mmCIF file of C-alpha atoms in Angstrom:
data_model
loop_
_atom_site.group_PDB
_atom_site.id
_atom_site.type_symbol
_atom_site.label_atom_id
_atom_site.label_comp_id
_atom_site.label_asym_id
_atom_site.label_seq_id
_atom_site.Cartn_x
_atom_site.Cartn_y
_atom_site.Cartn_z
ATOM 1 C CA SER A 29 0.046 0.512 -0.001
ATOM 2 C CA GLN A 30 0.904 4.201 -0.740
ATOM 3 C CA GLN A 31 2.718 5.777 1.626
ATOM 4 C CA GLY A 32 2.178 9.003 1.150
ATOM 5 C CA GLU A 33 -1.602 10.071 0.400
ATOM 6 C CA GLU A 34 -1.795 13.264 -1.598
ATOM 7 C CA ASP A 35 -4.467 15.876 -1.221
ATOM 8 C CA PRO A 36 -6.231 17.266 -3.021
ATOM 9 C CA GLN A 37 -6.373 14.237 -6.138
ATOM 10 C CA ALA A 38 -6.463 16.407 -8.874
ATOM 11 C CA LEU A 39 -6.395 20.963 -8.962
ATOM 12 C CA SER A 40 -7.532 23.156 -11.193
ATOM 13 C CA ILE A 41 -6.990 27.157 -11.066
ATOM 14 C CA GLN A 42 -5.570 30.225 -13.140
ATOM 15 C CA GLU A 43 -2.362 32.021 -13.650
ATOM 16 C CA GLY A 44 -0.836 33.532 -10.872
ATOM 17 C CA GLU A 45 -3.103 32.315 -8.419
ATOM 18 C CA ASN A 46 -1.364 29.714 -5.599
ATOM 19 C CA ALA A 47 -1.593 26.850 -4.865
ATOM 20 C CA THR A 48 -1.604 24.016 -2.001
ATOM 21 C CA MET A 49 -1.241 20.333 -2.356
ATOM 22 C CA ASN A 50 -1.524 18.198 1.007
ATOM 23 C CA CYS A 51 0.491 15.028 2.128
ATOM 24 C CA SER A 52 -0.010 13.200 4.561
ATOM 25 C CA TYR A 53 1.998 9.784 6.049
ATOM 26 C CA LYS A 54 1.439 6.513 8.042
ATOM 27 C CA THR A 55 4.981 5.632 9.766
ATOM 28 C CA SER A 56 7.863 7.643 10.469
ATOM 29 C CA ILE A 57 10.852 9.683 7.747
ATOM 30 C CA ASN A 58 14.117 10.598 7.707
ATOM 31 C CA ASN A 59 13.363 12.596 4.976
ATOM 32 C CA LEU A 60 9.955 14.022 2.587
ATOM 33 C CA GLN A 61 10.855 14.337 -1.023
ATOM 34 C CA TRP A 62 8.035 16.132 -3.809
ATOM 35 C CA TYR A 63 8.400 15.165 -7.666
ATOM 36 C CA ARG A 64 6.729 17.113 -10.476
ATOM 37 C CA GLN A 65 5.831 14.718 -13.635
ATOM 38 C CA ASN A 66 4.930 16.163 -16.782
ATOM 39 C CA SER A 67 3.070 13.266 -18.381
ATOM 40 C CA GLY A 68 4.133 10.730 -19.286
ATOM 41 C CA ARG A 69 7.589 11.632 -18.861
ATOM 42 C CA GLY A 70 9.762 11.416 -15.763
ATOM 43 C CA LEU A 71 9.646 11.922 -12.285
ATOM 44 C CA VAL A 72 12.008 15.379 -11.776
ATOM 45 C CA HIS A 73 13.126 16.247 -8.056
ATOM 46 C CA LEU A 74 11.437 19.266 -6.261
ATOM 47 C CA ILE A 75 12.604 19.506 -2.903
ATOM 48 C CA LEU A 76 14.018 17.682 0.316
ATOM 49 C CA ILE A 77 12.919 18.382 3.413
ATOM 50 C CA ARG A 78 14.223 16.060 6.471
ATOM 51 C CA SER A 79 12.514 15.295 9.440
ATOM 52 C CA ASN A 80 14.101 17.568 12.176
ATOM 53 C CA GLU A 81 13.312 20.985 9.470
ATOM 54 C CA ARG A 82 9.738 21.991 9.758
ATOM 55 C CA GLU A 83 9.949 24.806 6.302
ATOM 56 C CA LYS A 84 11.756 25.119 3.194
ATOM 57 C CA HIS A 85 11.677 27.345 0.584
ATOM 58 C CA SER A 86 13.656 27.250 -3.240
ATOM 59 C CA GLY A 87 12.213 29.803 -6.361
ATOM 60 C CA ARG A 88 8.384 29.801 -5.992
ATOM 61 C CA LEU A 89 8.247 26.596 -4.272
ATOM 62 C CA ARG A 90 7.526 26.069 -0.076
ATOM 63 C CA VAL A 91 7.164 23.019 1.311
ATOM 64 C CA THR A 92 6.476 22.629 5.211
ATOM 65 C CA LEU A 93 6.695 18.989 7.130
ATOM 66 C CA ASP A 94 4.562 18.312 10.305
ATOM 67 C CA THR A 95 5.837 15.109 11.553
ATOM 68 C CA SER A 96 3.645 15.430 14.510
ATOM 69 C CA LYS A 97 0.420 15.063 12.360
ATOM 70 C CA LYS A 98 2.615 13.331 9.417
ATOM 71 C CA SER A 99 1.565 15.339 6.906
ATOM 72 C CA SER A 100 4.029 18.089 4.200
ATOM 73 C CA SER A 101 2.231 20.611 2.415
ATOM 74 C CA LEU A 102 3.886 21.936 -1.746
ATOM 75 C CA LEU A 103 2.702 25.554 -1.727
ATOM 76 C CA ILE A 104 3.685 27.573 -5.342
ATOM 77 C CA THR A 105 2.928 30.693 -5.656
ATOM 78 C CA ALA A 106 2.036 32.767 -8.363
ATOM 79 C CA SER A 107 2.147 29.685 -11.159
ATOM 80 C CA ARG A 108 2.429 30.095 -14.426
ATOM 81 C CA ALA A 109 0.714 27.865 -16.958
ATOM 82 C CA ALA A 110 5.094 25.785 -16.777
ATOM 83 C CA ASP A 111 3.414 24.198 -13.884
ATOM 84 C CA THR A 112 0.901 22.124 -15.012
ATOM 85 C CA ALA A 113 2.190 18.998 -14.138
ATOM 86 C CA SER A 114 1.146 16.025 -11.239
ATOM 87 C CA TYR A 115 2.987 16.472 -8.050
ATOM 88 C CA PHE A 116 4.192 13.587 -5.707
ATOM 89 C CA CYS A 117 5.398 13.274 -2.471
ATOM 90 C CA ALA A 118 7.219 10.778 -1.675
ATOM 91 C CA THR A 119 8.701 9.085 1.929
ATOM 92 C CA ASP A 120 11.698 7.824 3.188
ATOM 93 C CA PRO A 121 9.508 5.926 6.390
ATOM 94 C CA GLN A 122 13.159 4.447 8.124
ATOM 95 C CA GLY A 123 14.406 1.094 7.777
ATOM 96 C CA ALA A 124 13.189 1.151 4.702
ATOM 97 C CA GLN A 125 15.984 2.102 2.645
ATOM 98 C CA LYS A 126 13.590 3.312 -0.319
ATOM 99 C CA LEU A 127 10.736 5.921 -1.737
ATOM 100 C CA VAL A 128 7.472 5.363 -0.885
ATOM 101 C CA PHE A 129 5.293 7.952 -3.535
ATOM 102 C CA GLY A 130 2.189 9.007 -3.226
ATOM 103 C CA GLN A 131 -0.529 8.414 -5.737
ATOM 104 C CA GLY A 132 0.395 12.149 -6.793
ATOM 105 C CA THR A 133 -1.904 15.046 -7.230
ATOM 106 C CA ARG A 134 -2.627 16.886 -9.840
ATOM 107 C CA LEU A 135 -2.276 20.366 -11.834
ATOM 108 C CA THR A 136 -3.665 22.615 -14.413
ATOM 109 C CA ILE A 137 -3.019 25.797 -14.867
ATOM 110 C CA ASN A 138 -5.358 27.545 -17.275
ATOM 111 C CA PRO A 139 -4.249 30.490 -18.369
ATOM 112 C CA LYS B 199 26.399 15.292 -17.196
ATOM 113 C CA ALA B 200 23.802 12.558 -19.651
ATOM 114 C CA GLY B 201 20.540 11.455 -17.566
ATOM 115 C CA VAL B 202 19.787 8.886 -17.105
ATOM 116 C CA THR B 203 19.286 6.242 -19.907
ATOM 117 C CA GLN B 204 16.168 4.624 -20.408
ATOM 118 C CA THR B 205 15.600 2.106 -23.683
ATOM 119 C CA PRO B 206 13.080 1.185 -25.425
ATOM 120 C CA ARG B 207 10.982 3.981 -25.182
ATOM 121 C CA TYR B 208 7.623 2.301 -25.955
ATOM 122 C CA LEU B 209 7.722 -1.253 -27.454
ATOM 123 C CA ILE B 210 5.016 -3.401 -27.562
ATOM 124 C CA LYS B 211 5.014 -7.272 -26.397
ATOM 125 C CA THR B 212 1.475 -9.691 -26.234
ATOM 126 C CA ARG B 213 1.442 -11.868 -23.501
ATOM 127 C CA GLY B 214 3.208 -14.599 -21.892
ATOM 128 C CA GLN B 215 6.497 -12.708 -24.292
ATOM 129 C CA GLN B 216 9.796 -11.669 -21.896
ATOM 130 C CA VAL B 217 10.720 -8.115 -22.365
ATOM 131 C CA THR B 218 13.861 -6.776 -21.195
ATOM 132 C CA LEU B 219 14.073 -3.141 -20.447
ATOM 133 C CA SER B 220 17.793 -0.888 -20.278
ATOM 134 C CA CYS B 221 18.380 2.211 -17.616
ATOM 135 C CA SER B 222 22.316 3.799 -17.954
ATOM 136 C CA PRO B 223 22.197 6.417 -14.880
ATOM 137 C CA ILE B 224 23.729 8.367 -14.214
ATOM 138 C CA SER B 225 28.088 9.152 -14.809
ATOM 139 C CA GLY B 226 29.182 8.454 -11.346
ATOM 140 C CA HIS B 227 25.475 6.368 -8.953
ATOM 141 C CA ARG B 228 26.070 3.926 -8.246
ATOM 142 C CA SER B 229 22.786 2.724 -6.898
ATOM 143 C CA VAL B 230 19.810 2.089 -9.610
ATOM 144 C CA SER B 231 15.504 1.496 -8.606
ATOM 145 C CA TRP B 232 12.933 0.087 -11.158
ATOM 146 C CA TYR B 233 9.246 1.642 -10.353
ATOM 147 C CA GLN B 234 6.141 0.432 -12.295
ATOM 148 C CA GLN B 235 3.460 2.715 -12.987
ATOM 149 C CA THR B 236 -0.024 2.788 -13.836
ATOM 150 C CA PRO B 237 -3.420 4.088 -13.480
ATOM 151 C CA GLY B 238 -5.019 2.678 -10.820
ATOM 152 C CA GLN B 239 -1.664 1.946 -8.638
ATOM 153 C CA GLY B 240 0.382 4.472 -8.997
ATOM 154 C CA LEU B 241 4.188 4.095 -8.443
ATOM 155 C CA GLN B 242 5.259 0.748 -7.047
ATOM 156 C CA PHE B 243 8.708 -0.078 -5.776
ATOM 157 C CA LEU B 244 10.384 -3.078 -7.949
ATOM 158 C CA PHE B 245 14.177 -3.109 -7.262
ATOM 159 C CA GLU B 246 17.528 -1.560 -6.536
ATOM 160 C CA TYR B 247 20.625 -2.084 -7.311
ATOM 161 C CA PHE B 248 24.212 -0.817 -5.889
ATOM 162 C CA SER B 249 27.223 -2.416 -7.007
ATOM 163 C CA GLU B 250 25.834 -5.361 -9.129
ATOM 164 C CA THR B 251 23.640 -6.434 -5.673
ATOM 165 C CA GLN B 252 19.805 -6.019 -4.930
ATOM 166 C CA ARG B 253 19.860 -3.960 -1.681
ATOM 167 C CA ASN B 254 16.079 -3.902 -1.508
ATOM 168 C CA LYS B 255 12.776 -5.394 -3.314
ATOM 169 C CA GLY B 256 9.295 -4.577 -4.060
ATOM 170 C CA ASN B 257 6.813 -7.585 -3.480
ATOM 171 C CA PHE B 258 6.774 -7.971 -7.504
ATOM 172 C CA PRO B 259 6.383 -11.853 -8.197
ATOM 173 C CA GLY B 260 9.533 -13.891 -9.626
ATOM 174 C CA ARG B 261 8.555 -12.843 -12.929
ATOM 175 C CA PHE B 262 10.332 -9.641 -12.572
ATOM 176 C CA SER B 263 13.794 -9.765 -12.149
ATOM 177 C CA GLY B 264 16.752 -7.557 -12.272
ATOM 178 C CA ARG B 265 20.955 -7.243 -13.118
ATOM 179 C CA GLN B 266 23.166 -4.110 -11.826
ATOM 180 C CA PHE B 267 26.589 -4.775 -13.926
ATOM 181 C CA SER B 268 29.796 -3.419 -13.157
ATOM 182 C CA ASN B 269 28.933 -0.186 -14.868
ATOM 183 C CA SER B 270 26.054 0.509 -13.110
ATOM 184 C CA ARG B 271 23.805 -0.142 -15.816
ATOM 185 C CA SER B 272 20.998 -1.924 -15.181
ATOM 186 C CA GLU B 273 18.143 -4.267 -16.623
ATOM 187 C CA MET B 274 15.276 -5.571 -15.802
ATOM 188 C CA ASN B 275 12.928 -8.781 -16.971
ATOM 189 C CA VAL B 276 9.716 -9.266 -17.197
ATOM 190 C CA SER B 277 9.380 -13.518 -18.272
ATOM 191 C CA THR B 278 5.841 -14.626 -18.791
ATOM 192 C CA LEU B 279 3.950 -11.597 -19.708
ATOM 193 C CA GLU B 280 0.244 -10.510 -18.239
ATOM 194 C CA LEU B 281 -1.726 -7.783 -19.111
ATOM 195 C CA GLY B 282 -1.141 -6.171 -16.763
ATOM 196 C CA ASP B 283 2.360 -5.188 -16.658
ATOM 197 C CA SER B 284 1.136 -3.230 -19.314
ATOM 198 C CA ALA B 285 2.846 0.122 -17.447
ATOM 199 C CA LEU B 286 5.172 2.276 -17.138
ATOM 200 C CA TYR B 287 9.303 1.185 -16.422
ATOM 201 C CA LEU B 288 10.572 4.439 -14.485
ATOM 202 C CA CYS B 289 14.134 3.995 -13.554
ATOM 203 C CA ALA B 290 15.872 6.237 -11.223
ATOM 204 C CA SER B 291 19.485 6.632 -10.232
ATOM 205 C CA LYS B 292 21.421 7.924 -7.187
ATOM 206 C CA VAL B 293 24.797 8.698 -4.835
ATOM 207 C CA SER B 294 23.725 6.482 -3.096
ATOM 208 C CA GLY B 295 24.638 6.738 1.026
ATOM 209 C CA ARG B 296 22.397 5.412 3.711
ATOM 210 C CA SER B 297 19.980 7.327 3.066
ATOM 211 C CA THR B 298 17.584 7.720 0.187
ATOM 212 C CA GLY B 299 18.738 11.077 -1.256
ATOM 213 C CA GLU B 300 17.748 12.964 -4.358
ATOM 214 C CA LEU B 301 17.155 10.573 -7.335
ATOM 215 C CA PHE B 302 17.221 11.328 -11.548
ATOM 216 C CA PHE B 303 14.348 9.504 -13.228
ATOM 217 C CA GLY B 304 14.804 8.803 -16.737
ATOM 218 C CA GLU B 305 11.717 8.769 -19.303
ATOM 219 C CA GLY B 306 10.879 5.422 -19.306
ATOM 220 C CA SER B 307 9.932 3.005 -20.365
ATOM 221 C CA ARG B 308 5.891 2.191 -22.101
ATOM 222 C CA LEU B 309 5.454 -1.227 -22.442
ATOM 223 C CA THR B 310 2.181 -2.391 -23.594
ATOM 224 C CA VAL B 311 0.871 -5.903 -23.596
ATOM 225 C CA LEU B 312 -2.317 -7.695 -25.868
#
């Protein structure tokens, strides 16, 4: 079964608006990562946040991690049409030695 | 640096056949992982290889196998193909280390089983 569950499954917003995606997981983790996938392509790493970090920024991306609630959020500010893609959270469960991916959020940016 | 290269990109097979997919990792990366992606199950971990040894394995039947060569290139094989094996197979590499760091993915091999 998947470690991470993402919410919402699909999100459609206007260009320029902010997009927020959430991820919940079940077990203790070493780190949590976010990836982007354009339709039918490979995944591209966006950001990694370690279990002892609460917030991290990278350009227009902001990731938060709440280990007490076992949840994370990805915020994309000032969205662009090129941000249209599926976004996946991936957890590194302690002792698992592998990344476990959520089902993803399909983000559509309307021009 | 060249990225992760997967071949072939697309292939069509019939039930009962077998298939071999290839992955060339980024130069210097010694770990290669394989994932299966389907609309219903999402991204499922198949296995990871490091220094020619399988280091971790997901919950897939024995029809799914893999190997890694001394130059870190990896292959995965699926025997006795079933319709449900139709999927995008993704290979990812990383430098390695104890904890799971950033994975670098290839574009995938899209397998269709008829």
